[in-house]
Every structure is written in C-alpha cells, then in structure tokens.
Coordinates of C-alpha atoms in Angstrom, one line a residue:
M1 CA 118.9 123.9 31.4
L2 CA 115.7 121.9 31.5
S3 CA 114.3 120.5 28.2
P4 CA 111.1 122.2 27.1
N5 CA 109.1 119.0 27.9
L6 CA 110.6 118.7 31.4
A7 CA 110.2 122.4 32.1
E8 CA 106.5 122.1 31.1
L9 CA 106.0 119.1 33.4
H10 CA 107.6 121.1 36.3
A11 CA 105.3 124.1 35.6
Q12 CA 102.2 121.8 35.5
S13 CA 103.2 120.1 38.7
G14 CA 103.5 123.4 40.6
V15 CA 107.2 122.8 41.4
T16 CA 108.1 125.9 39.4
V17 CA 106.1 129.0 38.7
D18 CA 106.6 131.9 36.3
T19 CA 107.3 135.2 38.0
A20 CA 108.2 138.6 36.7
N21 CA 111.9 137.6 37.3
G22 CA 111.6 134.3 35.4
V23 CA 110.8 130.8 36.5
M24 CA 111.2 130.1 40.2
N25 CA 111.7 126.6 41.7
L26 CA 109.2 126.6 44.6
E27 CA 110.3 123.2 45.8
M28 CA 113.9 124.4 46.3
H29 CA 112.7 127.4 48.3
I30 CA 110.5 125.1 50.5
R31 CA 113.5 122.9 51.2
L32 CA 115.7 125.9 52.0
G33 CA 113.1 127.2 54.3
Q34 CA 112.9 123.8 56.1
L35 CA 116.6 123.7 56.5
W36 CA 116.5 127.1 58.2
Q37 CA 113.5 126.0 60.2
H38 CA 115.4 123.1 61.7
S39 CA 118.8 124.9 61.9
S40 CA 120.4 125.6 65.2
A41 CA 121.4 129.1 64.0
P42 CA 119.9 131.9 66.1
S43 CA 118.4 133.5 63.0
G44 CA 117.2 130.2 61.6
L45 CA 113.4 130.6 62.3
H46 CA 113.5 134.2 61.1
E47 CA 115.3 133.2 57.9
A48 CA 112.8 130.3 57.4
S49 CA 109.9 132.8 57.8
K50 CA 111.4 135.0 55.1
R51 CA 111.8 132.1 52.7
F52 CA 108.1 130.9 53.2
E53 CA 106.9 134.5 52.9
F54 CA 108.8 134.8 49.6
I55 CA 107.1 131.6 48.2
I56 CA 103.7 132.9 49.3
Q57 CA 104.3 136.2 47.5
A58 CA 105.1 134.3 44.3
D59 CA 102.2 131.8 44.8
P60 CA 99.5 133.0 47.3
S61 CA 97.7 129.6 47.1
H62 CA 100.7 127.5 48.1
I63 CA 99.3 125.5 51.0
L64 CA 102.6 124.0 52.2
A65 CA 104.3 127.4 52.4
H66 CA 101.4 128.8 54.4
F67 CA 101.5 125.8 56.7
L68 CA 105.3 125.9 57.2
L69 CA 105.2 129.7 57.8
A70 CA 102.5 129.2 60.5
Q71 CA 104.7 126.5 62.2
T72 CA 107.6 128.9 62.1
Y73 CA 105.7 131.8 63.5
Y74 CA 104.4 129.5 66.3
S75 CA 108.0 128.3 67.1
R76 CA 109.0 132.0 67.2
G77 CA 106.3 132.7 69.8
L78 CA 104.3 134.7 67.3
A79 CA 100.9 133.0 68.1
K80 CA 98.7 135.7 66.6
E81 CA 100.7 135.6 63.3
A82 CA 100.5 131.8 63.4
I83 CA 96.7 131.9 63.9
T84 CA 96.5 134.1 60.7
A85 CA 98.7 131.7 58.7
Y86 CA 96.9 128.6 59.9
T87 CA 93.6 130.2 59.2
R88 CA 94.8 130.8 55.6
V89 CA 95.8 127.1 55.3
V90 CA 92.3 126.1 56.4
D91 CA 90.7 128.6 54.0
L92 CA 92.7 126.9 51.2
H93 CA 92.2 123.4 52.4
P94 CA 89.3 123.0 54.9
R95 CA 90.2 119.4 55.7
H96 CA 93.8 120.0 56.6
C97 CA 93.6 118.3 60.0
E98 CA 97.1 119.2 61.2
A99 CA 96.5 122.9 60.4
L100 CA 93.1 122.7 62.3
Y101 CA 94.7 121.1 65.3
N102 CA 97.7 123.6 65.3
L103 CA 95.2 126.4 64.9
L104 CA 93.6 125.2 68.0
E105 CA 96.9 125.1 69.9
A106 CA 97.9 128.6 68.6
T107 CA 94.5 129.9 69.6
Y108 CA 95.0 128.5 73.1
Q109 CA 98.5 129.9 73.4
A110 CA 97.3 133.4 72.3
A111 CA 94.5 133.2 74.8
A112 CA 92.1 134.2 72.0
N113 CA 88.4 134.1 72.7
L114 CA 86.9 130.8 73.7
T115 CA 84.2 130.9 71.1
S116 CA 86.9 130.8 68.4
R117 CA 88.8 128.1 70.2
R118 CA 85.7 125.9 70.5
R119 CA 84.9 126.3 66.8
H120 CA 88.4 125.2 65.9
E121 CA 88.2 122.3 68.4
Q122 CA 85.0 121.0 66.7
A123 CA 86.5 121.4 63.2
A124 CA 89.7 119.5 64.2
A125 CA 87.8 116.7 65.9
A126 CA 85.4 116.3 62.9
C127 CA 88.3 116.3 60.5
I128 CA 90.2 113.6 62.5
R129 CA 87.0 111.5 62.9
L130 CA 86.4 111.7 59.1
Q131 CA 89.9 110.6 58.3
L132 CA 89.7 107.7 60.7
E133 CA 86.4 106.6 59.2
Q134 CA 87.5 107.0 55.6
R135 CA 91.2 105.8 55.8
G136 CA 91.5 104.1 59.1
S137 CA 94.2 106.6 60.1
A138 CA 94.6 110.3 60.6
T139 CA 97.3 112.7 59.4
I140 CA 97.8 113.9 63.0
H141 CA 99.7 111.6 65.3
P142 CA 97.5 110.3 68.2
M143 CA 100.1 111.2 70.8
Q144 CA 100.0 114.8 69.6
A145 CA 96.2 114.8 70.0
L146 CA 96.6 113.5 73.6
R147 CA 98.4 116.8 74.6
Y148 CA 95.2 118.7 74.2
V149 CA 92.6 118.7 76.9
P150 CA 89.2 119.9 75.5
T151 CA 87.5 122.9 77.1
A152 CA 84.3 122.4 79.0
A153 CA 81.1 123.2 77.2
P154 CA 79.7 126.7 77.8

C-alpha cells in the first residue's frame, strides 16, 4: 500500500485517478494497452483499444490515451474512428504535431473531403514550423513527414 504522501503525489501527477471503484493507476493501463498494441496476438489491437477506451472513460481529458486509441484505430483500418480520436487529441492539445500529422494521414486514408484535409495539412505544417523555430527540432520525425505529398492548391 502506498503511503499517504506518495499516494497524494501520484494523484497530483495524474498517474492515478479516483473513480467510483477506488483509485485507478492510469499509467499501468497505458502500459498494458501499449503491450497489447504491439503484441503479435490476433486480438492485440482490439484489446489495446478496449484498454485505452477504459482510460478515457475514467479520465476524458487523458491526451495520451486518446492519441494511442487513435493510433490503434488507424492500425485496425478504422480510419473514421481514428479521425475522431485524433481530432479529440487536437481539441485537447492544439499543438500536438504528431496528432495533427496523423490526422492528416487518416483523413487521406478515409478519403474524407479535401477541404478538411487541407485544413489539417496547414495546421500540421504550422505546428512543425513553430517547433523547428522554437526548439530547433520537431516531435515528428522528418522521414515520416517525407511520406506525405501535399495536395495541390484549389
């Protein structure tokens, strides 16, 4: 059992959260979801999705859970669900460059309307540019960005 001081530190850090069923260790659930996400088991991605959905139910503002859920949906071929999840990440953290880029990829895969795609393209490019200017590096790997060929202007 955690000491009261350590339990309080965990609660303040967001590692744990109080729920109707007691204290839940969100970090543990994230790690379990990631294990399922990278598992070779046929049901791995489905199990990972369930784990991330569980975390989001306990803490709807958990950015990492939304992001990992979106990745899992995309890997499962559920582009429209991935778009919804990536959009939620961007709603919670507008400068999440990787989510912006992945949202662009998912939008492209879902063949969603080009107006939406161009808007996400501009937001992702602006986010990467800002990170390069402020930090000298971006959170998205340059080789990943090279996979994307911009659409022609309307």
